[in-house]
Amino acid sequence: MKYSFILILLSTILMGCPYQSDVELNTYEESLKVDKNLIDNWVSYHDDYSREELSIEKLAKSVVGISHKEFDSKNRLKGSNKFRAYATEIDAITIFNIESDNGKYMFLKYGWTGKNEFYIQAVNAEFVEENLRSDSLSTEELRTFFTKNVNQEKMFEEKLEFYRKDSPEHLKVKMFMKKSGF
């Protein structure tokens, strides 16, 4: 599958403690082509009624720009970030490299759960730090580690679901939340 929908990884950063690396899994040139279905505005809601919003735009054939905003339960902006993302496929799973301004990379996998819904899962830092030992990590070593572990549940944080903003699915979620006192 060709999905360069890295903006999701921005959200995962706020979910837990995602793994950060000085090296990427692949280069821009080796990346999967951008999935045009990802280019849009997305929203995710949390149990405490806070939310995250992503705006994804195509920057190049295989690279997307992600604007991430986080709002608290009272609809106040808590923070915003911008990232570049590009994807690779490992054992039939699409993994995004999320490139931050500080030169670090985060990684996440995602999957579609409907026409207007997808989920992301960040790579768990604790799992990687316990199982990957290297004094000077290379892209090849990191990719080998991912290939061996990409199917292990413990490698990833919990799923975070996103809805295409103003889609029928998003409106259903908003209506449910409103009825629940949101």
Coordinates of C-alpha atoms in Angstrom, one line a residue:
M1 CA 0.0 0.0 0.0
K2 CA 1.2 3.5 -0.8
Y3 CA 0.5 5.8 2.1
S4 CA 2.7 8.7 3.0
F5 CA 0.4 9.8 5.7
I6 CA 2.9 10.7 8.3
L7 CA 1.0 13.4 10.0
I8 CA -0.6 10.8 12.2
L9 CA 2.6 10.2 13.8
L10 CA 2.5 13.7 15.2
S11 CA -0.4 12.7 17.2
T12 CA 1.3 9.6 18.5
I13 CA 4.0 11.8 19.9
L14 CA 1.5 13.2 22.3
M15 CA -0.1 9.8 23.1
G16 CA 2.8 8.3 25.0
C17 CA 6.5 8.0 24.9
P18 CA 7.4 7.3 21.3
Y19 CA 10.8 6.1 20.3
Q20 CA 13.1 8.8 18.8
S21 CA 16.1 8.1 16.6
D22 CA 18.9 10.0 15.0
V23 CA 18.5 7.8 11.9
E24 CA 15.6 7.2 9.6
L25 CA 14.3 3.9 8.2
N26 CA 14.6 5.1 4.6
T27 CA 15.3 8.2 2.5
Y28 CA 12.7 10.4 0.8
E29 CA 13.8 8.9 -2.5
E30 CA 13.1 5.4 -1.3
S31 CA 9.7 6.3 0.2
L32 CA 6.3 5.1 -0.9
K33 CA 4.2 7.4 -3.0
V34 CA 1.8 9.7 -1.1
D35 CA -1.7 8.3 -0.7
K36 CA -4.0 11.2 -1.9
N37 CA -6.8 10.0 0.5
L38 CA -4.7 11.2 3.5
I39 CA -4.5 14.8 2.2
D40 CA -7.1 16.5 4.3
N41 CA -8.0 17.6 7.8
W42 CA -8.4 15.0 10.6
V43 CA -9.5 15.0 14.2
S44 CA -9.1 12.6 17.1
Y45 CA -10.9 12.7 20.5
H46 CA -9.6 11.5 23.9
D47 CA -11.5 10.1 26.9
D48 CA -10.9 13.4 28.8
Y49 CA -12.7 15.3 25.9
S50 CA -9.4 16.8 24.7
R51 CA -8.7 16.5 20.9
E52 CA -5.9 16.5 18.4
E53 CA -6.2 17.9 14.9
L54 CA -4.0 17.1 11.9
S55 CA -3.8 18.9 8.6
I56 CA -1.9 16.9 6.0
E57 CA -0.6 18.3 2.7
K58 CA 1.5 16.9 -0.1
L59 CA 4.9 18.4 -0.3
A60 CA 6.5 16.1 -2.8
K61 CA 5.8 12.8 -4.6
S62 CA 6.6 10.8 -1.4
V63 CA 6.5 13.4 1.4
V64 CA 3.7 15.1 3.3
G65 CA 3.7 18.0 5.7
I66 CA 1.7 17.6 8.9
S67 CA 0.4 20.4 11.0
H68 CA -0.6 19.1 14.4
K69 CA -2.7 21.0 17.0
E70 CA -3.6 19.8 20.5
F71 CA -6.6 21.2 22.4
D72 CA -7.6 20.6 26.0
S73 CA -11.0 19.6 27.2
K74 CA -12.1 23.3 27.3
N75 CA -11.2 23.8 23.6
R76 CA -8.1 25.8 24.4
L77 CA -5.0 25.3 22.2
K78 CA -2.3 23.5 24.2
G79 CA 0.3 23.3 21.5
S80 CA 1.1 23.0 17.8
N81 CA 3.9 21.4 15.8
K82 CA 4.8 20.8 12.2
F83 CA 6.4 17.7 10.8
R84 CA 7.5 16.1 7.5
A85 CA 6.6 12.4 7.0
Y86 CA 7.4 9.7 4.5
A87 CA 6.6 6.0 4.5
T88 CA 8.2 2.7 3.9
E89 CA 6.8 -0.8 3.9
I90 CA 8.2 -3.5 6.2
D91 CA 6.6 -7.0 6.2
A92 CA 3.5 -5.6 4.5
I93 CA 3.1 -2.9 7.2
T94 CA 3.4 0.8 6.3
I95 CA 5.7 2.6 8.7
F96 CA 6.1 6.4 8.7
N97 CA 9.3 8.3 9.4
I98 CA 8.2 11.4 11.2
E99 CA 10.9 14.1 10.9
S100 CA 10.9 16.8 13.5
D101 CA 12.7 20.2 13.4
N102 CA 15.3 18.9 15.9
G103 CA 16.6 16.4 13.4
K104 CA 15.1 13.4 15.3
Y105 CA 12.8 10.8 13.8
M106 CA 9.8 9.1 15.3
F107 CA 8.0 6.1 13.7
L108 CA 4.4 4.9 13.5
K109 CA 2.3 2.4 11.8
Y110 CA -1.3 3.1 10.6
G111 CA -4.2 1.4 9.1
W112 CA -7.5 2.3 7.6
T113 CA -10.6 1.4 9.6
G114 CA -13.1 3.0 7.1
K115 CA -13.3 5.4 4.2
N116 CA -12.9 8.4 6.5
E117 CA -11.2 6.8 9.5
F118 CA -7.7 5.5 10.3
Y119 CA -5.6 4.7 13.3
I120 CA -2.0 5.2 14.2
Q121 CA 0.3 3.6 16.6
A122 CA 3.7 5.0 17.7
V123 CA 6.7 2.8 18.2
N124 CA 7.1 2.2 22.0
A125 CA 10.4 3.7 23.2
E126 CA 10.7 1.3 26.2
F127 CA 10.4 -1.7 23.9
V128 CA 13.1 -0.5 21.5
E129 CA 15.5 0.6 24.2
E130 CA 15.2 -2.8 25.9
N131 CA 15.6 -4.8 22.7
L132 CA 17.9 -2.8 20.5
R133 CA 21.5 -2.4 21.6
S134 CA 23.9 -0.4 19.4
D135 CA 26.5 2.2 20.2
S136 CA 26.1 3.9 16.8
L137 CA 22.9 3.0 15.2
S138 CA 22.7 2.9 11.4
T139 CA 19.7 2.9 9.1
E140 CA 20.4 -0.7 8.2
E141 CA 20.5 -1.8 11.8
L142 CA 17.3 0.0 12.6
R143 CA 15.5 -1.4 9.6
T144 CA 16.7 -4.9 10.5
F145 CA 15.3 -4.4 14.0
F146 CA 11.9 -3.2 12.7
T147 CA 11.8 -6.2 10.2
K148 CA 12.3 -8.6 13.1
N149 CA 9.8 -6.9 15.5
V150 CA 7.2 -5.1 13.4
N151 CA 4.6 -7.8 14.1
Q152 CA 5.0 -7.8 17.9
E153 CA 2.2 -6.0 19.7
K154 CA 4.6 -4.7 22.4
M155 CA 6.5 -2.7 19.8
F156 CA 3.7 -0.2 19.5
E157 CA 1.7 2.1 21.8
E158 CA -2.1 2.0 21.9
K159 CA -4.1 3.0 18.8
L160 CA -5.2 6.5 18.2
E161 CA -8.2 6.9 15.8
F162 CA -8.6 9.8 13.5
Y163 CA -11.7 10.9 11.6
R164 CA -11.8 13.0 8.4
K165 CA -13.1 16.4 9.6
D166 CA -16.8 17.0 8.8
S167 CA -17.2 13.5 7.3
P168 CA -20.4 11.5 8.2
E169 CA -18.2 9.4 10.6
H170 CA -16.9 12.5 12.3
L171 CA -20.3 14.0 12.7
K172 CA -21.6 10.8 14.3
V173 CA -18.7 10.9 16.8
K174 CA -19.5 14.6 17.6
M175 CA -23.2 13.8 18.0
F176 CA -22.4 10.9 20.4
M177 CA -20.0 13.2 22.4
K178 CA -22.6 15.9 22.6
K179 CA -25.2 13.5 23.9
S180 CA -22.6 12.3 26.5
G181 CA -22.1 15.8 27.8
F182 CA -19.1 16.9 25.7

